[in-house]
Amino acid sequence: MDKFMLLEDREHGDNMFPFRVYTVDYLDGDAIFNVHWHHELEFIYVEEGKINLQVGTENHTLREGQAFYIPTGQLHGAFPIDKIPFKLHAIVFHFNLLRSFSYDRMESNYLEQLENPAISSAVRLLPNESEGEILKIVNKLIDAYVNRRPSLELVIKGYLFLLFAEMFDKQVWKYNDQISFKDSNKITLLKTVLKYMNKNYNQKLTVLDLAAQVQMSEGHFSRFFKSLVRMTPMEYLNKIRISNACKLLQKTDKKMIEIAMDVGFNNQSYFIRLFKKQKGCTPIAYKRKNPAINLSEDSSHRPS
């Protein structure tokens, strides 16, 4: 997955089995993956080292052996701590994977609660007496996927049900609701402008245009945006543009000037210079190193 898509528009797994585990142990730029969200549920597990995990407006140090559950639609991003090496796994799956064809007791007692943001919030999972069993199941999920064990789909689905059963039994959400929702208005405003940027990145946009989407002054908006996303609005917008340029380089034979203009740059030289700064190579070199792909299929994660 392109590490930068703020609202991911790709499938994790496929329609028949929307589940994927991504392993990340390197940086591509200054983030492990930038602030984004998606409709799928996600568990992030740190196998080695430690990272800074932003969930909503809160920042958490996630250490080796710890995990975080990210509910649907929750903003999140991951960043290195100093130059400490790390290795993490992101378990991403669609809610429909847990559903039955009929409305049953599982749906009414558990799944409806997982979909309710007032009940099911983001939560840190620690290797203690209470939550240790949950983390064991997380590790079994990762191991089953990585080693492609027989009857993989049955095993994965079984572990997911066991995982949530343990989380309900241990009442892991009991103490997390207040933390997750105290800045919900900020998150709503940020999502509004991120959606606008993602939809209109190929247009000529200014900071004033973006600020108008959330009815803020230009200065207030710039401070608000950087405090949550860790970069200026235009830096973020240009990352979206370069990310989409990468897709066009892989799936089209358009000329460089056409690609530059398609993603919102009027100056080809500036586009090439910015591309090289972000990706470490020119667009031509990137195209040579990344042959044409079918973007409807799954590809490797982060690095969002």
mmCIF file of C-alpha atoms in Angstrom:
data_model
loop_
_atom_site.group_PDB
_atom_site.id
_atom_site.type_symbol
_atom_site.label_atom_id
_atom_site.label_comp_id
_atom_site.label_asym_id
_atom_site.label_seq_id
_atom_site.Cartn_x
_atom_site.Cartn_y
_atom_site.Cartn_z
ATOM 1 C CA MET A 1 0.000 0.000 0.000
ATOM 2 C CA ASP A 2 1.266 3.433 -0.791
ATOM 3 C CA LYS A 3 2.309 4.691 2.575
ATOM 4 C CA PHE A 4 0.738 8.043 1.962
ATOM 5 C CA MET A 5 -2.910 7.480 1.002
ATOM 6 C CA LEU A 6 -4.831 9.359 3.691
ATOM 7 C CA LEU A 7 -8.148 7.607 3.073
ATOM 8 C CA GLU A 8 -7.081 4.290 1.667
ATOM 9 C CA ASP A 9 -9.018 3.388 -1.459
ATOM 10 C CA ARG A 10 -7.600 -0.078 -1.916
ATOM 11 C CA GLU A 11 -8.579 -3.556 -0.862
ATOM 12 C CA HIS A 12 -6.713 -5.370 1.896
ATOM 13 C CA GLY A 13 -6.702 -8.946 0.669
ATOM 14 C CA ASP A 14 -9.541 -9.408 -1.839
ATOM 15 C CA ASN A 15 -13.332 -9.401 -2.014
ATOM 16 C CA MET A 16 -13.515 -13.062 -1.077
ATOM 17 C CA PHE A 17 -11.251 -12.689 1.956
ATOM 18 C CA PRO A 18 -10.595 -9.052 2.980
ATOM 19 C CA PHE A 19 -7.657 -9.664 5.312
ATOM 20 C CA ARG A 20 -3.973 -8.787 5.102
ATOM 21 C CA VAL A 21 -0.931 -8.639 7.372
ATOM 22 C CA TYR A 22 1.737 -6.082 6.482
ATOM 23 C CA THR A 23 5.246 -6.152 7.950
ATOM 24 C CA VAL A 24 7.261 -2.930 8.113
ATOM 25 C CA ASP A 25 10.849 -2.570 9.314
ATOM 26 C CA TYR A 26 12.144 0.404 7.335
ATOM 27 C CA LEU A 27 11.491 4.092 6.743
ATOM 28 C CA ASP A 28 10.521 5.691 3.462
ATOM 29 C CA GLY A 29 11.058 9.332 4.324
ATOM 30 C CA ASP A 30 10.464 10.639 7.838
ATOM 31 C CA ALA A 31 7.460 8.491 8.781
ATOM 32 C CA ILE A 32 6.714 4.798 9.113
ATOM 33 C CA PHE A 33 3.301 5.669 7.728
ATOM 34 C CA ASN A 34 1.676 9.073 7.679
ATOM 35 C CA VAL A 35 -1.618 10.044 9.299
ATOM 36 C CA HIS A 36 -4.500 8.375 7.432
ATOM 37 C CA TRP A 37 -7.623 6.337 8.035
ATOM 38 C CA HIS A 38 -9.602 3.555 6.398
ATOM 39 C CA HIS A 39 -12.861 1.700 6.820
ATOM 40 C CA GLU A 40 -11.153 -1.525 7.901
ATOM 41 C CA LEU A 41 -10.238 -2.550 11.448
ATOM 42 C CA GLU A 42 -6.555 -2.780 12.324
ATOM 43 C CA PHE A 43 -4.202 -4.196 14.939
ATOM 44 C CA ILE A 44 -0.658 -2.790 15.027
ATOM 45 C CA TYR A 45 1.845 -5.025 16.828
ATOM 46 C CA VAL A 46 5.460 -4.053 17.547
ATOM 47 C CA GLU A 47 7.774 -7.054 17.327
ATOM 48 C CA GLU A 48 11.060 -5.175 17.778
ATOM 49 C CA GLY A 49 12.119 -1.744 19.024
ATOM 50 C CA LYS A 50 9.610 0.993 19.732
ATOM 51 C CA ILE A 51 7.633 3.539 17.720
ATOM 52 C CA ASN A 52 5.515 6.613 18.224
ATOM 53 C CA LEU A 53 1.908 5.857 17.300
ATOM 54 C CA GLN A 54 -0.521 8.715 16.777
ATOM 55 C CA VAL A 55 -4.163 7.737 17.238
ATOM 56 C CA GLY A 56 -6.590 10.585 16.756
ATOM 57 C CA THR A 57 -4.893 13.519 18.465
ATOM 58 C CA GLU A 58 -3.092 11.385 21.054
ATOM 59 C CA ASN A 59 0.521 10.152 20.823
ATOM 60 C CA HIS A 60 1.622 6.841 22.327
ATOM 61 C CA THR A 61 4.974 5.119 22.661
ATOM 62 C CA LEU A 62 4.375 1.551 21.515
ATOM 63 C CA ARG A 63 7.126 -0.807 22.649
ATOM 64 C CA GLU A 64 8.235 -4.306 21.762
ATOM 65 C CA GLY A 65 5.545 -6.847 22.610
ATOM 66 C CA GLN A 66 2.733 -4.258 22.690
ATOM 67 C CA ALA A 67 -0.149 -3.741 20.271
ATOM 68 C CA PHE A 68 -2.852 -1.216 19.491
ATOM 69 C CA TYR A 69 -6.366 -1.835 18.225
ATOM 70 C CA ILE A 70 -7.549 0.791 15.704
ATOM 71 C CA PRO A 71 -11.324 0.825 15.033
ATOM 72 C CA THR A 72 -12.843 1.733 11.689
ATOM 73 C CA GLY A 73 -12.470 5.346 10.587
ATOM 74 C CA GLN A 74 -9.901 6.290 13.238
ATOM 75 C CA LEU A 75 -7.056 8.584 12.200
ATOM 76 C CA HIS A 76 -3.665 7.028 12.888
ATOM 77 C CA GLY A 77 -0.027 7.330 11.861
ATOM 78 C CA ALA A 78 3.301 5.858 12.974
ATOM 79 C CA PHE A 79 6.663 7.553 13.367
ATOM 80 C CA PRO A 80 10.173 6.494 14.405
ATOM 81 C CA ILE A 81 11.649 7.389 17.786
ATOM 82 C CA ASP A 82 15.114 8.871 17.226
ATOM 83 C CA LYS A 83 16.917 6.290 15.085
ATOM 84 C CA ILE A 84 15.812 3.211 17.014
ATOM 85 C CA PRO A 85 15.333 0.194 14.683
ATOM 86 C CA PHE A 86 11.831 -1.273 14.674
ATOM 87 C CA LYS A 87 9.707 -4.016 13.214
ATOM 88 C CA LEU A 88 5.924 -3.900 13.261
ATOM 89 C CA HIS A 89 3.036 -5.869 11.843
ATOM 90 C CA ALA A 90 -0.260 -4.295 10.763
ATOM 91 C CA ILE A 91 -3.250 -6.660 10.693
ATOM 92 C CA VAL A 92 -5.897 -5.044 8.489
ATOM 93 C CA PHE A 93 -9.305 -6.574 7.714
ATOM 94 C CA HIS A 94 -12.820 -5.572 6.732
ATOM 95 C CA PHE A 95 -15.632 -5.798 9.241
ATOM 96 C CA ASN A 96 -17.657 -7.960 6.842
ATOM 97 C CA LEU A 97 -15.213 -10.799 7.424
ATOM 98 C CA LEU A 98 -16.793 -11.268 10.867
ATOM 99 C CA ARG A 99 -20.414 -11.105 9.749
ATOM 100 C CA SER A 100 -22.976 -13.847 9.156
ATOM 101 C CA PHE A 101 -25.585 -13.837 6.410
ATOM 102 C CA SER A 102 -28.373 -13.460 8.957
ATOM 103 C CA TYR A 103 -28.878 -11.203 11.964
ATOM 104 C CA ASP A 104 -27.988 -13.349 14.946
ATOM 105 C CA ARG A 105 -26.926 -13.135 18.581
ATOM 106 C CA MET A 106 -23.285 -12.582 17.626
ATOM 107 C CA GLU A 107 -24.311 -9.546 15.598
ATOM 108 C CA SER A 108 -26.536 -8.052 18.293
ATOM 109 C CA ASN A 109 -24.285 -8.793 21.293
ATOM 110 C CA TYR A 110 -20.841 -8.083 19.876
ATOM 111 C CA LEU A 111 -20.488 -6.882 16.291
ATOM 112 C CA GLU A 112 -22.877 -3.948 16.712
ATOM 113 C CA GLN A 113 -20.766 -2.832 19.666
ATOM 114 C CA LEU A 114 -17.567 -3.038 17.610
ATOM 115 C CA GLU A 115 -19.172 -0.723 15.047
ATOM 116 C CA ASN A 116 -20.327 1.752 17.691
ATOM 117 C CA PRO A 117 -17.591 4.371 18.282
ATOM 118 C CA ALA A 118 -19.100 5.202 21.683
ATOM 119 C CA ILE A 119 -18.292 1.670 22.838
ATOM 120 C CA SER A 120 -15.399 0.376 20.726
ATOM 121 C CA SER A 121 -12.529 2.864 20.845
ATOM 122 C CA ALA A 122 -8.841 2.581 20.024
ATOM 123 C CA VAL A 123 -7.031 0.744 22.799
ATOM 124 C CA ARG A 124 -3.461 -0.167 23.736
ATOM 125 C CA LEU A 125 -2.822 -3.847 24.486
ATOM 126 C CA LEU A 126 -0.034 -4.620 26.970
ATOM 127 C CA PRO A 127 1.717 -7.954 27.719
ATOM 128 C CA ASN A 128 0.357 -8.115 31.269
ATOM 129 C CA GLU A 129 -1.668 -10.722 33.119
ATOM 130 C CA SER A 130 -4.964 -9.306 31.885
ATOM 131 C CA GLU A 131 -4.146 -8.761 28.212
ATOM 132 C CA GLY A 132 -1.350 -11.251 27.616
ATOM 133 C CA GLU A 133 -3.707 -13.831 26.113
ATOM 134 C CA ILE A 134 -4.980 -11.252 23.620
ATOM 135 C CA LEU A 135 -1.424 -10.612 22.431
ATOM 136 C CA LYS A 136 -0.779 -14.348 22.108
ATOM 137 C CA ILE A 137 -3.677 -14.572 19.666
ATOM 138 C CA VAL A 138 -2.359 -11.541 17.759
ATOM 139 C CA ASN A 139 0.964 -13.362 17.369
ATOM 140 C CA LYS A 140 -0.789 -16.540 16.223
ATOM 141 C CA LEU A 141 -2.660 -14.539 13.584
ATOM 142 C CA ILE A 142 0.573 -13.061 12.265
ATOM 143 C CA ASP A 143 2.348 -16.407 12.295
ATOM 144 C CA ALA A 144 -0.518 -18.170 10.492
ATOM 145 C CA TYR A 145 -0.569 -15.527 7.766
ATOM 146 C CA VAL A 146 3.193 -15.234 7.297
ATOM 147 C CA ASN A 147 3.672 -19.008 7.126
ATOM 148 C CA ARG A 148 0.584 -19.538 4.926
ATOM 149 C CA ARG A 149 -0.509 -22.513 6.960
ATOM 150 C CA PRO A 150 -3.093 -24.930 5.497
ATOM 151 C CA SER A 151 -6.756 -23.896 5.783
ATOM 152 C CA LEU A 152 -5.518 -20.338 6.230
ATOM 153 C CA GLU A 153 -8.915 -18.669 5.885
ATOM 154 C CA LEU A 154 -10.521 -20.882 8.532
ATOM 155 C CA VAL A 155 -7.607 -20.355 10.892
ATOM 156 C CA ILE A 156 -7.584 -16.567 10.442
ATOM 157 C CA LYS A 157 -11.314 -16.198 10.952
ATOM 158 C CA GLY A 158 -11.198 -18.432 14.013
ATOM 159 C CA TYR A 159 -8.383 -16.406 15.568
ATOM 160 C CA LEU A 160 -10.247 -13.145 14.899
ATOM 161 C CA PHE A 161 -13.291 -14.394 16.780
ATOM 162 C CA LEU A 162 -11.086 -15.608 19.647
ATOM 163 C CA LEU A 163 -9.279 -12.266 19.663
ATOM 164 C CA PHE A 164 -12.431 -10.210 20.047
ATOM 165 C CA ALA A 165 -13.874 -12.694 22.535
ATOM 166 C CA GLU A 166 -10.844 -12.102 24.777
ATOM 167 C CA MET A 167 -11.148 -8.345 24.323
ATOM 168 C CA PHE A 168 -14.816 -8.386 25.363
ATOM 169 C CA ASP A 169 -14.093 -10.727 28.283
ATOM 170 C CA LYS A 170 -11.285 -8.485 29.530
ATOM 171 C CA GLN A 171 -13.379 -5.318 28.952
ATOM 172 C CA VAL A 172 -10.424 -3.612 27.322
ATOM 173 C CA TRP A 173 -12.560 -0.624 26.251
ATOM 174 C CA LYS A 174 -13.712 0.161 29.790
ATOM 175 C CA TYR A 175 -11.147 2.895 30.456
ATOM 176 C CA ASN A 176 -10.514 4.236 26.957
ATOM 177 C CA ASP A 177 -13.657 6.065 25.791
ATOM 178 C CA GLN A 178 -12.789 9.441 27.302
ATOM 179 C CA ILE A 179 -9.289 9.453 25.808
ATOM 180 C CA SER A 180 -10.524 8.531 22.341
ATOM 181 C CA PHE A 181 -13.259 11.160 22.085
ATOM 182 C CA LYS A 182 -12.053 14.267 23.887
ATOM 183 C CA ASP A 183 -10.693 15.688 20.610
ATOM 184 C CA SER A 184 -13.364 14.304 18.285
ATOM 185 C CA ASN A 185 -14.189 17.764 16.914
ATOM 186 C CA LYS A 186 -10.568 18.290 15.826
ATOM 187 C CA ILE A 187 -10.562 14.916 14.103
ATOM 188 C CA THR A 188 -13.819 15.685 12.296
ATOM 189 C CA LEU A 189 -12.422 18.995 11.005
ATOM 190 C CA LEU A 190 -9.163 17.365 9.925
ATOM 191 C CA LYS A 191 -10.986 14.597 8.058
ATOM 192 C CA THR A 192 -13.042 17.212 6.248
ATOM 193 C CA VAL A 193 -9.982 18.964 4.864
ATOM 194 C CA LEU A 194 -8.097 15.730 4.134
ATOM 195 C CA LYS A 195 -11.017 14.446 2.076
ATOM 196 C CA TYR A 196 -11.089 17.736 0.191
ATOM 197 C CA MET A 197 -7.352 17.544 -0.511
ATOM 198 C CA ASN A 198 -7.580 13.958 -1.693
ATOM 199 C CA LYS A 199 -10.476 14.791 -4.029
ATOM 200 C CA ASN A 200 -9.010 18.011 -5.450
ATOM 201 C CA TYR A 201 -5.230 17.454 -5.357
ATOM 202 C CA ASN A 202 -5.039 17.931 -9.141
ATOM 203 C CA GLN A 203 -6.453 21.457 -8.849
ATOM 204 C CA LYS A 204 -4.632 24.677 -7.978
ATOM 205 C CA LEU A 205 -5.079 24.845 -4.185
ATOM 206 C CA THR A 206 -3.799 27.364 -1.668
ATOM 207 C CA VAL A 207 -3.673 27.240 2.114
ATOM 208 C CA LEU A 208 -6.490 29.790 2.092
ATOM 209 C CA ASP A 209 -8.628 27.438 -0.026
ATOM 210 C CA LEU A 210 -8.022 24.618 2.444
ATOM 211 C CA ALA A 211 -8.675 26.780 5.486
ATOM 212 C CA ALA A 212 -12.012 27.831 4.014
ATOM 213 C CA GLN A 213 -13.208 24.217 4.060
ATOM 214 C CA VAL A 214 -13.214 24.266 7.864
ATOM 215 C CA GLN A 215 -13.932 27.977 8.291
ATOM 216 C CA MET A 216 -10.585 28.898 9.831
ATOM 217 C CA SER A 217 -8.189 31.747 9.204
ATOM 218 C CA GLU A 218 -5.124 30.840 7.153
ATOM 219 C CA GLY A 219 -2.767 31.155 10.132
ATOM 220 C CA HIS A 220 -4.994 29.249 12.553
ATOM 221 C CA PHE A 221 -5.544 26.493 10.023
ATOM 222 C CA SER A 222 -1.828 26.087 9.311
ATOM 223 C CA ARG A 223 -1.064 25.698 13.029
ATOM 224 C CA PHE A 224 -4.015 23.347 13.526
ATOM 225 C CA PHE A 225 -3.009 21.169 10.569
ATOM 226 C CA LYS A 226 0.677 20.909 11.455
ATOM 227 C CA SER A 227 -0.089 20.073 15.092
ATOM 228 C CA LEU A 228 -1.995 16.962 13.982
ATOM 229 C CA VAL A 229 -0.286 15.896 10.748
ATOM 230 C CA ARG A 230 3.339 16.920 11.526
ATOM 231 C CA MET A 231 3.796 18.781 8.266
ATOM 232 C CA THR A 232 2.409 21.880 6.599
ATOM 233 C CA PRO A 233 -0.776 21.653 4.499
ATOM 234 C CA MET A 234 1.157 22.171 1.258
ATOM 235 C CA GLU A 235 3.768 19.555 2.187
ATOM 236 C CA TYR A 236 0.953 17.084 2.768
ATOM 237 C CA LEU A 237 -0.803 18.063 -0.453
ATOM 238 C CA ASN A 238 2.400 17.564 -2.439
ATOM 239 C CA LYS A 239 2.860 14.117 -0.899
ATOM 240 C CA ILE A 240 -0.615 13.196 -2.135
ATOM 241 C CA ARG A 241 0.300 14.494 -5.579
ATOM 242 C CA ILE A 242 3.581 12.557 -5.742
ATOM 243 C CA SER A 243 1.829 9.418 -4.474
ATOM 244 C CA ASN A 244 -0.680 9.643 -7.312
ATOM 245 C CA ALA A 245 2.108 10.398 -9.777
ATOM 246 C CA CYS A 246 3.696 7.081 -8.765
ATOM 247 C CA LYS A 247 0.479 5.292 -9.704
ATOM 248 C CA LEU A 248 0.384 6.983 -13.104
ATOM 249 C CA LEU A 249 4.028 6.114 -13.728
ATOM 250 C CA GLN A 250 3.252 2.456 -13.054
ATOM 251 C CA LYS A 251 0.002 2.080 -14.936
ATOM 252 C CA THR A 252 0.307 4.517 -17.882
ATOM 253 C CA ASP A 253 2.754 5.532 -20.582
ATOM 254 C CA LYS A 254 1.939 9.220 -20.325
ATOM 255 C CA LYS A 255 4.626 11.812 -20.899
ATOM 256 C CA MET A 256 6.208 13.380 -17.844
ATOM 257 C CA ILE A 257 4.587 16.766 -18.399
ATOM 258 C CA GLU A 258 1.168 15.095 -18.659
ATOM 259 C CA ILE A 259 1.665 13.236 -15.386
ATOM 260 C CA ALA A 260 2.859 16.403 -13.678
ATOM 261 C CA MET A 261 -0.221 18.313 -14.794
ATOM 262 C CA ASP A 262 -2.589 15.427 -14.004
ATOM 263 C CA VAL A 263 -1.537 15.493 -10.350
ATOM 264 C CA GLY A 264 -1.600 19.274 -9.933
ATOM 265 C CA PHE A 265 1.837 20.585 -10.978
ATOM 266 C CA ASN A 266 2.099 23.249 -13.673
ATOM 267 C CA ASN A 267 5.901 23.176 -13.718
ATOM 268 C CA GLN A 268 7.570 19.954 -14.874
ATOM 269 C CA SER A 269 10.974 20.874 -13.448
ATOM 270 C CA TYR A 270 9.488 21.535 -10.017
ATOM 271 C CA PHE A 271 7.562 18.248 -10.201
ATOM 272 C CA ILE A 272 10.743 16.281 -10.990
ATOM 273 C CA ARG A 273 12.706 18.059 -8.264
ATOM 274 C CA LEU A 274 10.015 17.407 -5.649
ATOM 275 C CA PHE A 275 9.585 13.802 -6.791
ATOM 276 C CA LYS A 276 13.314 13.168 -6.371
ATOM 277 C CA LYS A 277 13.281 14.761 -2.926
ATOM 278 C CA GLN A 278 10.425 12.541 -1.749
ATOM 279 C CA LYS A 279 11.300 9.277 -3.490
ATOM 280 C CA GLY A 280 15.075 9.513 -3.742
ATOM 281 C CA CYS A 281 15.084 9.110 -7.517
ATOM 282 C CA THR A 282 13.711 10.774 -10.639
ATOM 283 C CA PRO A 283 10.274 9.792 -12.023
ATOM 284 C CA ILE A 284 11.971 8.000 -14.932
ATOM 285 C CA ALA A 285 14.159 5.982 -12.567
ATOM 286 C CA TYR A 286 11.123 5.186 -10.430
ATOM 287 C CA LYS A 287 9.240 3.867 -13.460
ATOM 288 C CA ARG A 288 12.178 1.640 -14.401
ATOM 289 C CA LYS A 289 12.431 0.225 -10.878
ATOM 290 C CA ASN A 290 8.668 -0.246 -10.539
ATOM 291 C CA PRO A 291 7.247 -1.984 -13.615
ATOM 292 C CA ALA A 292 3.587 -1.748 -14.536
ATOM 293 C CA ILE A 293 1.217 -3.353 -12.039
ATOM 294 C CA ASN A 294 -2.471 -4.066 -11.720
ATOM 295 C CA LEU A 295 -3.378 -1.573 -9.010
ATOM 296 C CA SER A 296 -6.591 -3.424 -8.196
ATOM 297 C CA GLU A 297 -4.467 -6.212 -6.781
ATOM 298 C CA ASP A 298 -2.834 -6.146 -3.390
ATOM 299 C CA SER A 299 0.755 -5.014 -3.074
ATOM 300 C CA SER A 300 3.111 -4.621 -0.160
ATOM 301 C CA HIS A 301 2.174 -2.271 2.666
ATOM 302 C CA ARG A 302 3.737 0.832 4.024
ATOM 303 C CA PRO A 303 5.980 2.003 3.132
ATOM 304 C CA SER A 304 0.094 3.895 3.823
#
